[in-house]
Coordinates of C-alpha atoms in Angstrom, one line a residue:
X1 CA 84.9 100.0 109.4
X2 CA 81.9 99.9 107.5
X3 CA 82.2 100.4 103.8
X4 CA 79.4 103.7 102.7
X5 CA 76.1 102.0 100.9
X6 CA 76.8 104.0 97.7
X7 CA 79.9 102.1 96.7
X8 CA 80.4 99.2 94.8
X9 CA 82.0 96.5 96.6
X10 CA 83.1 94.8 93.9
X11 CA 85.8 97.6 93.0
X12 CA 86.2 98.7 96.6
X13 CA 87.4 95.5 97.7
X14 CA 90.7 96.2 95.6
X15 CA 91.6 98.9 98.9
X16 CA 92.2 96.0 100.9
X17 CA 95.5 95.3 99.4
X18 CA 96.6 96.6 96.3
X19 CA 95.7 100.1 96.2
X20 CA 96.7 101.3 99.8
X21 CA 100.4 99.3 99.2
X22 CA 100.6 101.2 95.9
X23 CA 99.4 103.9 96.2
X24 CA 101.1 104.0 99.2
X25 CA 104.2 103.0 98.3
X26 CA 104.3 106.2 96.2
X27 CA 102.6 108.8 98.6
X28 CA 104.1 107.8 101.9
X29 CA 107.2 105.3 101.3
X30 CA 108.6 107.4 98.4
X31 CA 107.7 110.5 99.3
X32 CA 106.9 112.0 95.8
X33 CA 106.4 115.1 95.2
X34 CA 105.4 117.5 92.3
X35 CA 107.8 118.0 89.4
X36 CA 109.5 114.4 90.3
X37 CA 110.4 111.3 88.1
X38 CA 109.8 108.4 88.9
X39 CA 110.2 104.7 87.8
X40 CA 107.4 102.2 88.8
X41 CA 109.2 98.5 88.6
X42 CA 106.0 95.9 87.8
X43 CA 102.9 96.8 86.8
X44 CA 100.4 94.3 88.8
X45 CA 98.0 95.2 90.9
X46 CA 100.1 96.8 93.1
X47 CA 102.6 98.5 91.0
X48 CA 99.9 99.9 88.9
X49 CA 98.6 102.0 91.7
X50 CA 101.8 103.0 92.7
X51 CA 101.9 104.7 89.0
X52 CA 98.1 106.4 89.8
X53 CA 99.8 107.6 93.4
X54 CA 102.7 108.8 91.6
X55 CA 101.0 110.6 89.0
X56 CA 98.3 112.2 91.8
X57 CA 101.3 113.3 94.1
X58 CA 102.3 115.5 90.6
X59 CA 105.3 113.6 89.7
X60 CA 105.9 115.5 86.1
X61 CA 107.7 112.0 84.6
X62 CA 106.1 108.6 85.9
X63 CA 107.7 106.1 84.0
X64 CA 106.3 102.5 84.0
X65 CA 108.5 99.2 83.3
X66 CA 107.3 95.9 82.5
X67 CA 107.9 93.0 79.6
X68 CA 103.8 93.0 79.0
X69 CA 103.0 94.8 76.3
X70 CA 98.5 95.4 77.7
X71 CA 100.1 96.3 81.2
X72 CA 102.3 99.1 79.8
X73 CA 99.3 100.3 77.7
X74 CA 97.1 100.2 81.0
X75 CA 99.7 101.8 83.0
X76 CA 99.6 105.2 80.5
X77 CA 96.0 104.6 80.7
X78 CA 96.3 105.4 84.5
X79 CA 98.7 108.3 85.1
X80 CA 101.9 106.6 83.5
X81 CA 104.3 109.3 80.9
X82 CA 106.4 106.5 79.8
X83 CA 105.8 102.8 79.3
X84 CA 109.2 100.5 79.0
X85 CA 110.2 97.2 79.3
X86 CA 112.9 97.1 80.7
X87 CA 114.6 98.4 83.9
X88 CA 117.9 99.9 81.2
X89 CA 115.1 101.6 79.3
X90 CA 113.8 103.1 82.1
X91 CA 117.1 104.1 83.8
X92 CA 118.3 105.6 80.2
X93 CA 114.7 107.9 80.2
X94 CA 115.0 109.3 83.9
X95 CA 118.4 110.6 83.4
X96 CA 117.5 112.0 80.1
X97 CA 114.6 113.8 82.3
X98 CA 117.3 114.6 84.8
X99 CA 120.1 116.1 83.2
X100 CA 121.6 113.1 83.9
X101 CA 121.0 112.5 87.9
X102 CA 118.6 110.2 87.9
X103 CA 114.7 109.1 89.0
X104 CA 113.9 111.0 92.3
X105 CA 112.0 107.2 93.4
X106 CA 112.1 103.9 92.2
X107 CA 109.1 101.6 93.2
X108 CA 110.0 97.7 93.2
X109 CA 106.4 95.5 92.8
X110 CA 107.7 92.7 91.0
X111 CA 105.4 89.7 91.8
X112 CA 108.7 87.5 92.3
X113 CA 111.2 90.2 93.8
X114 CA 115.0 89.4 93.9
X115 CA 117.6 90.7 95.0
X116 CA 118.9 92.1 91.5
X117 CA 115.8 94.4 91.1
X118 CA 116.8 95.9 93.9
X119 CA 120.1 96.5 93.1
X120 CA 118.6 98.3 89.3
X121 CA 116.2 100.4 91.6
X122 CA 119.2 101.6 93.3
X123 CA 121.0 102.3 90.2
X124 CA 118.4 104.2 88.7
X125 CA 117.8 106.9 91.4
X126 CA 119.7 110.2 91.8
X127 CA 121.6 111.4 94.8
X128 CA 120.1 111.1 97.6
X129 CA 117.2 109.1 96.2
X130 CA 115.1 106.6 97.3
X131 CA 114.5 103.1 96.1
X132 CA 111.4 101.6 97.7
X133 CA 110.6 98.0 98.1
X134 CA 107.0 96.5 98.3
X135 CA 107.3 93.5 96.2
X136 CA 108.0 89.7 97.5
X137 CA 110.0 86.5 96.8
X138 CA 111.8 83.8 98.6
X139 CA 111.6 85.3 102.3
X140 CA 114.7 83.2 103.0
X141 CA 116.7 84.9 100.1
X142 CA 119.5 87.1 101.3
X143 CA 121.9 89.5 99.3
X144 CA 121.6 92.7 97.1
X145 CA 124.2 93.0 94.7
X146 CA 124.5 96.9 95.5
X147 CA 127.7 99.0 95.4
X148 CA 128.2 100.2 99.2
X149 CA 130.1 103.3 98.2
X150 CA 127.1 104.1 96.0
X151 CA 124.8 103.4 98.9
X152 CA 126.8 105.8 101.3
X153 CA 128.5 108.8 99.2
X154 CA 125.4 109.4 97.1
X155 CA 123.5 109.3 100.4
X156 CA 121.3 106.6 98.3
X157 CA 117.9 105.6 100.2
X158 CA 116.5 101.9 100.5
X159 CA 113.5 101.9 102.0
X160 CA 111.3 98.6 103.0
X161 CA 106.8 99.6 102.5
X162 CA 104.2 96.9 104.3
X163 CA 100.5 98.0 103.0
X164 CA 102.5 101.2 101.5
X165 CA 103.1 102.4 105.0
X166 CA 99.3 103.4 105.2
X167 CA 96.4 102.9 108.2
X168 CA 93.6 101.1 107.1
X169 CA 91.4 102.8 109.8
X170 CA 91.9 106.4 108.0
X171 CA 93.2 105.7 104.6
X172 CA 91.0 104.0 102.8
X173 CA 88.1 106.1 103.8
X174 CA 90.4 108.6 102.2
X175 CA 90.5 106.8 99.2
X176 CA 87.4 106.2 99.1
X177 CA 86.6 110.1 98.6
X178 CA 89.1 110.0 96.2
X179 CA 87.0 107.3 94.1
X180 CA 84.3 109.1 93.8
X181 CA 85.8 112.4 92.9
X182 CA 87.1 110.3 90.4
X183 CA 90.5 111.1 91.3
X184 CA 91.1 107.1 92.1
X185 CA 90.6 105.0 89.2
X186 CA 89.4 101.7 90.4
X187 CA 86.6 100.7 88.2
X188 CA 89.3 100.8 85.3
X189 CA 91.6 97.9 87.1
X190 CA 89.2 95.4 86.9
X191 CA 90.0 93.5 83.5
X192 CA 87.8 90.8 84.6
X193 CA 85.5 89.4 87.3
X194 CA 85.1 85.6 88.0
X195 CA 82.4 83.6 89.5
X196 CA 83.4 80.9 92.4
X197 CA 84.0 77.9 89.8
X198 CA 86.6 80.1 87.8
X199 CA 88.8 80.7 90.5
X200 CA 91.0 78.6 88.8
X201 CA 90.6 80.4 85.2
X202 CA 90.8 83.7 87.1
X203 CA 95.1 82.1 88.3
X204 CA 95.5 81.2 85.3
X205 CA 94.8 84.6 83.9
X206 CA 97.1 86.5 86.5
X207 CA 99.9 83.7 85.5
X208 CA 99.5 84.7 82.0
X209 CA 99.8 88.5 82.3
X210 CA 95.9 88.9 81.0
X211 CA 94.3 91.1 84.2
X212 CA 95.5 94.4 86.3
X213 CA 92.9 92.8 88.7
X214 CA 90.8 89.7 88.4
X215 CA 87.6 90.0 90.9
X216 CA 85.7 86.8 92.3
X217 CA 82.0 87.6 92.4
X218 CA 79.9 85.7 94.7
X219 CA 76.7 86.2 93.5
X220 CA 77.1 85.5 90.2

């Protein structure tokens, strides 16, 4: 697929990974729809546009979570109600929005995903809710410390997302329409671009919680 003449590559580059898997991970994996809550777990590249997918499915509450105080303001920037840093915090808000029941979705992007964010995805969703799971760790880690009578007589969903369940070959052309409507914020996730030498500045900087995205420029 050949990407149009009139878009930038530098911000369309980002649909190669992290806006299809979460924007994705909202749309298709999680299903939302308008008038639901929802809790996005990490707000990187990925989880950040799960929020935007969220918040252009019509969820009424999208409620970010993360310790990093310039990636909560980003994430209400970009279609996020609530900004939180923790998981409780977050759990506390959608049953306040809920009468009590809980998020509708819960999106797990946490760079480093274990088993225990997981299990507080699971917690935090209603009956018959799904928690959906995008974000990587240790591939040989095993175990989710989830209640199975939770799991099977609130009809709980758990629910793996590669790529945010999207086809390349259809989707991002899709979002690339969306881009230019303006409906798809990508411009606004670049925090910084980096030049080949600063590759290493540009780690550094994603280590350090600075960037939503960091972008290597080739001809600069």
């Amino acid at each position: 697929m050949k990407v149009p003449d009139d878009v930038p590559l530098a911000s369309v580059c980002l649909l190669g990974c992290a806006v299809g898997t979460g924007w994705g991970a909202a749309v298709n994996s999680a299903q939302v729809r308008p008038g639901h809550t929802v809790i996005v777990m990490g707000i990187g590249g990925i989880g950040i546009n799960a929020v935007q997918g969220a918040a252009h499915a019509g969820a009424s509450n999208v409620i970010a979570v993360d310790p990093v105080a310039f990636k909560r303001e980003k994430a209400k920037e970009l279609g996020a109600t609530h900004a939180v840093e923790s998981m409780a915090e977050a759990t506390e808000l959608a049953r306040q929005f809920t009468n009590g029941q809980g998020a509708d979705s819960a999106i797990v992007t946490v760079g480093i995903t274990t088993g225990e964010h997981v299990a507080q995805a699971v917690s935090a969703i209603r009956k018959a809710g799904t928690a959906v799971v995008t974000g990587l760790g240790d591939f040989t880690a095993v175990g989710v410390p989830i209640s199975l009578g939770e799991l099977t007589l609130f009809q709980k969903r758990l629910q793996g997302s590669l790529y945010g369940q999207s086809n390349a070959n259809t989707d991002i052309l899709g979002q690339i329409e969306l881009y230019r409507s303006g409906a798809l914020k990508l411009d606004e996730l670049i925090t910084r671009t980096y030049s080949l030498d600063e590759v290493a500045q540009g780690y550094q900087d994603m280590h350090d919680g600075l960037n939503l995205r960091g972008v290597v420029r080739f001809d600069r």
